[in-house]
Coordinates of N, CA and C in Angstrom, one line a residue:
X1 N -19.8 -18.6 7.2 CA -19.6 -17.3 7.7 C -18.2 -16.8 7.7
X2 N -18.0 -15.6 7.2 CA -16.7 -15.0 7.0 C -16.2 -14.5 8.4
X3 N -15.1 -14.6 8.7 CA -14.5 -14.3 10.1 C -14.5 -12.7 10.2
X4 N -14.6 -12.3 11.3 CA -14.6 -10.7 11.5 C -13.4 -10.3 12.0
X5 N -12.6 -11.2 12.6 CA -11.3 -10.8 13.1 C -10.2 -11.8 12.8
X6 N -9.1 -11.4 12.7 CA -7.8 -12.2 12.6 C -7.0 -12.0 13.7
X7 N -6.3 -13.3 14.0 CA -5.3 -13.1 15.2 C -4.0 -12.7 14.4
X8 N -3.0 -12.5 15.2 CA -1.5 -12.1 14.8 C -1.1 -13.0 13.6
X9 N -1.0 -14.3 13.8 CA -0.4 -15.1 12.9 C -1.3 -15.2 11.7
X10 N -2.6 -15.1 11.7 CA -3.4 -15.1 10.5 C -3.1 -13.8 9.6
X11 N -3.0 -12.7 10.3 CA -2.7 -11.5 9.6 C -1.3 -11.5 9.1
X12 N -0.3 -12.0 9.8 CA 1.0 -12.1 9.3 C 0.9 -13.0 8.0
X13 N 0.2 -14.1 7.9 CA 0.1 -15.0 6.8 C -0.5 -14.1 5.6
X14 N -1.6 -13.3 5.9 CA -2.3 -12.6 4.9 C -1.3 -11.7 4.2
X15 N -0.4 -11.0 5.0 CA 0.5 -10.0 4.4 C 1.8 -10.8 4.1
X16 N 2.1 -11.9 4.3 CA 3.4 -12.6 4.2 C 4.6 -12.0 4.8
X17 N 4.2 -11.6 6.2 CA 5.3 -11.0 7.1 C 5.5 -11.8 8.1
X18 N 6.5 -11.5 9.0 CA 6.6 -12.2 10.3 C 5.6 -11.5 11.2
X19 N 5.2 -12.6 12.2 CA 4.3 -12.0 13.3 C 5.0 -11.2 14.2
X20 N 6.3 -11.2 14.3 CA 7.1 -10.4 15.0 C 7.1 -9.0 14.4
X21 N 7.0 -8.8 13.3 CA 6.9 -7.4 12.6 C 5.6 -6.8 13.3
X22 N 4.4 -7.5 13.2 CA 3.3 -7.0 13.8 C 3.5 -6.5 15.4
X23 N 4.2 -7.5 16.1 CA 4.4 -7.1 17.6 C 5.3 -5.8 17.6
X24 N 6.3 -5.7 16.7 CA 7.2 -4.5 16.7 C 6.3 -3.3 16.4
X25 N 5.4 -3.4 15.4 CA 4.5 -2.3 15.1 C 3.7 -2.0 16.1
X26 N 3.0 -3.0 17.0 CA 2.2 -2.5 18.1 C 3.0 -1.7 19.1
X27 N 4.2 -2.4 19.4 CA 5.0 -1.7 20.4 C 5.4 -0.2 20.0
X28 N 5.6 -0.1 18.7 CA 6.0 1.5 18.2 C 4.8 2.2 17.9
X29 N 3.5 1.6 18.1 CA 2.4 2.5 17.9 C 2.0 2.6 16.4
X30 N 2.5 1.7 15.5 CA 2.2 1.6 14.0 C 1.4 0.5 13.6
X31 N 1.2 0.4 12.3 CA 0.3 -0.7 11.8 C -1.1 -0.4 12.0
X32 N -1.9 -1.6 11.9 CA -3.3 -1.5 12.0 C -3.9 -1.3 13.4
X33 N -5.1 -0.9 13.5 CA -5.9 -0.8 14.9 C -6.0 -2.2 15.3
X34 N -5.7 -2.5 16.6 CA -6.0 -3.9 17.2 C -6.8 -3.8 18.5
X35 N -7.2 -4.9 18.9 CA -7.8 -5.1 20.2 C -7.2 -6.1 21.0
X36 N -7.2 -6.0 22.3 CA -6.7 -7.1 23.2 C -7.9 -7.6 24.0
X37 N -8.2 -8.9 23.7 CA -9.3 -9.3 24.3 C -9.0 -10.6 25.2
X38 N -9.1 -10.6 26.6 CA -8.6 -11.7 27.1 C -7.0 -12.0 27.0
X39 N -6.3 -11.1 26.9 CA -4.8 -11.4 26.7 C -4.5 -11.7 25.1
X40 N -5.6 -11.8 24.2 CA -5.3 -12.2 22.9 C -5.4 -10.8 22.0
X41 N -4.5 -10.7 21.1 CA -4.5 -9.6 20.2 C -5.3 -10.0 18.9
X42 N -6.2 -9.2 18.6 CA -7.0 -9.5 17.3 C -7.3 -8.2 16.5
X43 N -7.3 -8.4 15.4 CA -7.4 -7.4 14.3 C -8.7 -7.5 13.7
X44 N -9.7 -6.5 13.7 CA -10.9 -6.5 12.9 C -10.5 -6.5 11.4
X45 N -11.4 -7.2 10.7 CA -11.3 -7.2 9.2 C -11.5 -5.7 8.7
X46 N -12.4 -5.1 9.1 CA -12.6 -3.7 8.8 C -11.5 -2.8 9.0
X47 N -10.7 -3.0 10.0 CA -9.5 -2.1 10.3 C -8.3 -2.5 9.5
X48 N -8.3 -3.9 9.2 CA -7.3 -4.4 8.3 C -7.3 -3.8 6.9
X49 N -8.6 -3.8 6.4 CA -9.0 -3.2 5.1 C -8.6 -1.8 5.0
X50 N -9.1 -1.0 6.1 CA -8.9 0.4 6.1 C -7.3 0.8 6.1
X51 N -6.6 -0.1 6.8 CA -5.1 0.2 6.8 C -4.5 -0.2 5.5
X52 N -5.0 -1.1 4.9 CA -4.4 -1.5 3.5 C -4.8 -0.3 2.5
X53 N -6.1 0.1 2.6 CA -6.4 1.3 1.7 C -5.5 2.5 1.9
X54 N -5.3 2.8 3.2 CA -4.5 4.0 3.7 C -3.1 3.8 3.1
X55 N -2.4 2.6 3.2 CA -1.2 2.3 2.8 C -1.0 2.4 1.2
X56 N -2.1 1.8 0.6 CA -2.2 2.0 -0.8 C -2.3 3.3 -1.3
X57 N -3.1 4.1 -0.8 CA -3.3 5.5 -1.1 C -2.0 6.4 -0.9
X58 N -1.2 6.0 0.3 CA 0.0 6.8 0.6 C 1.0 6.5 -0.5
X59 N 1.1 5.1 -0.9 CA 2.2 4.9 -1.8 C 1.7 5.2 -3.4
X60 N 0.6 5.0 -3.8 CA 0.0 5.3 -5.1 C -0.1 6.8 -5.3
X61 N -0.2 7.7 -4.2 CA -0.2 9.1 -4.5 C 1.1 9.6 -4.9
X62 N 2.3 8.9 -4.6 CA 3.3 9.5 -5.0 C 3.6 9.2 -6.5
X63 N 3.7 10.2 -7.3 CA 3.9 10.1 -8.7 C 2.7 9.8 -9.4
X64 N 1.7 9.6 -8.9 CA 0.5 9.2 -9.6 C -0.2 10.5 -10.2
X65 N -0.6 10.5 -11.5 CA -1.2 11.6 -12.1 C -2.6 12.0 -11.4
X66 N -2.8 13.3 -11.1 CA -3.9 13.8 -10.6 C -4.9 13.8 -11.8
X67 N -6.2 13.2 -11.3 CA -7.3 13.3 -12.3 C -8.4 14.2 -11.7

């Protein structure tokens, strides 16, 4: 069964960034949507993938030819 959520360390590993970066993004209101359940921060896979698409579109739209 595929996981439906990742914790902070798992997401940091997926993106090869520091888990502290995710903490800073949450504090600043940036980054992917997250949930806090029982004191634990978790990120739904669907929200992670949506954030990745948004970031990809934001960067690839710059200078990309319009079709």
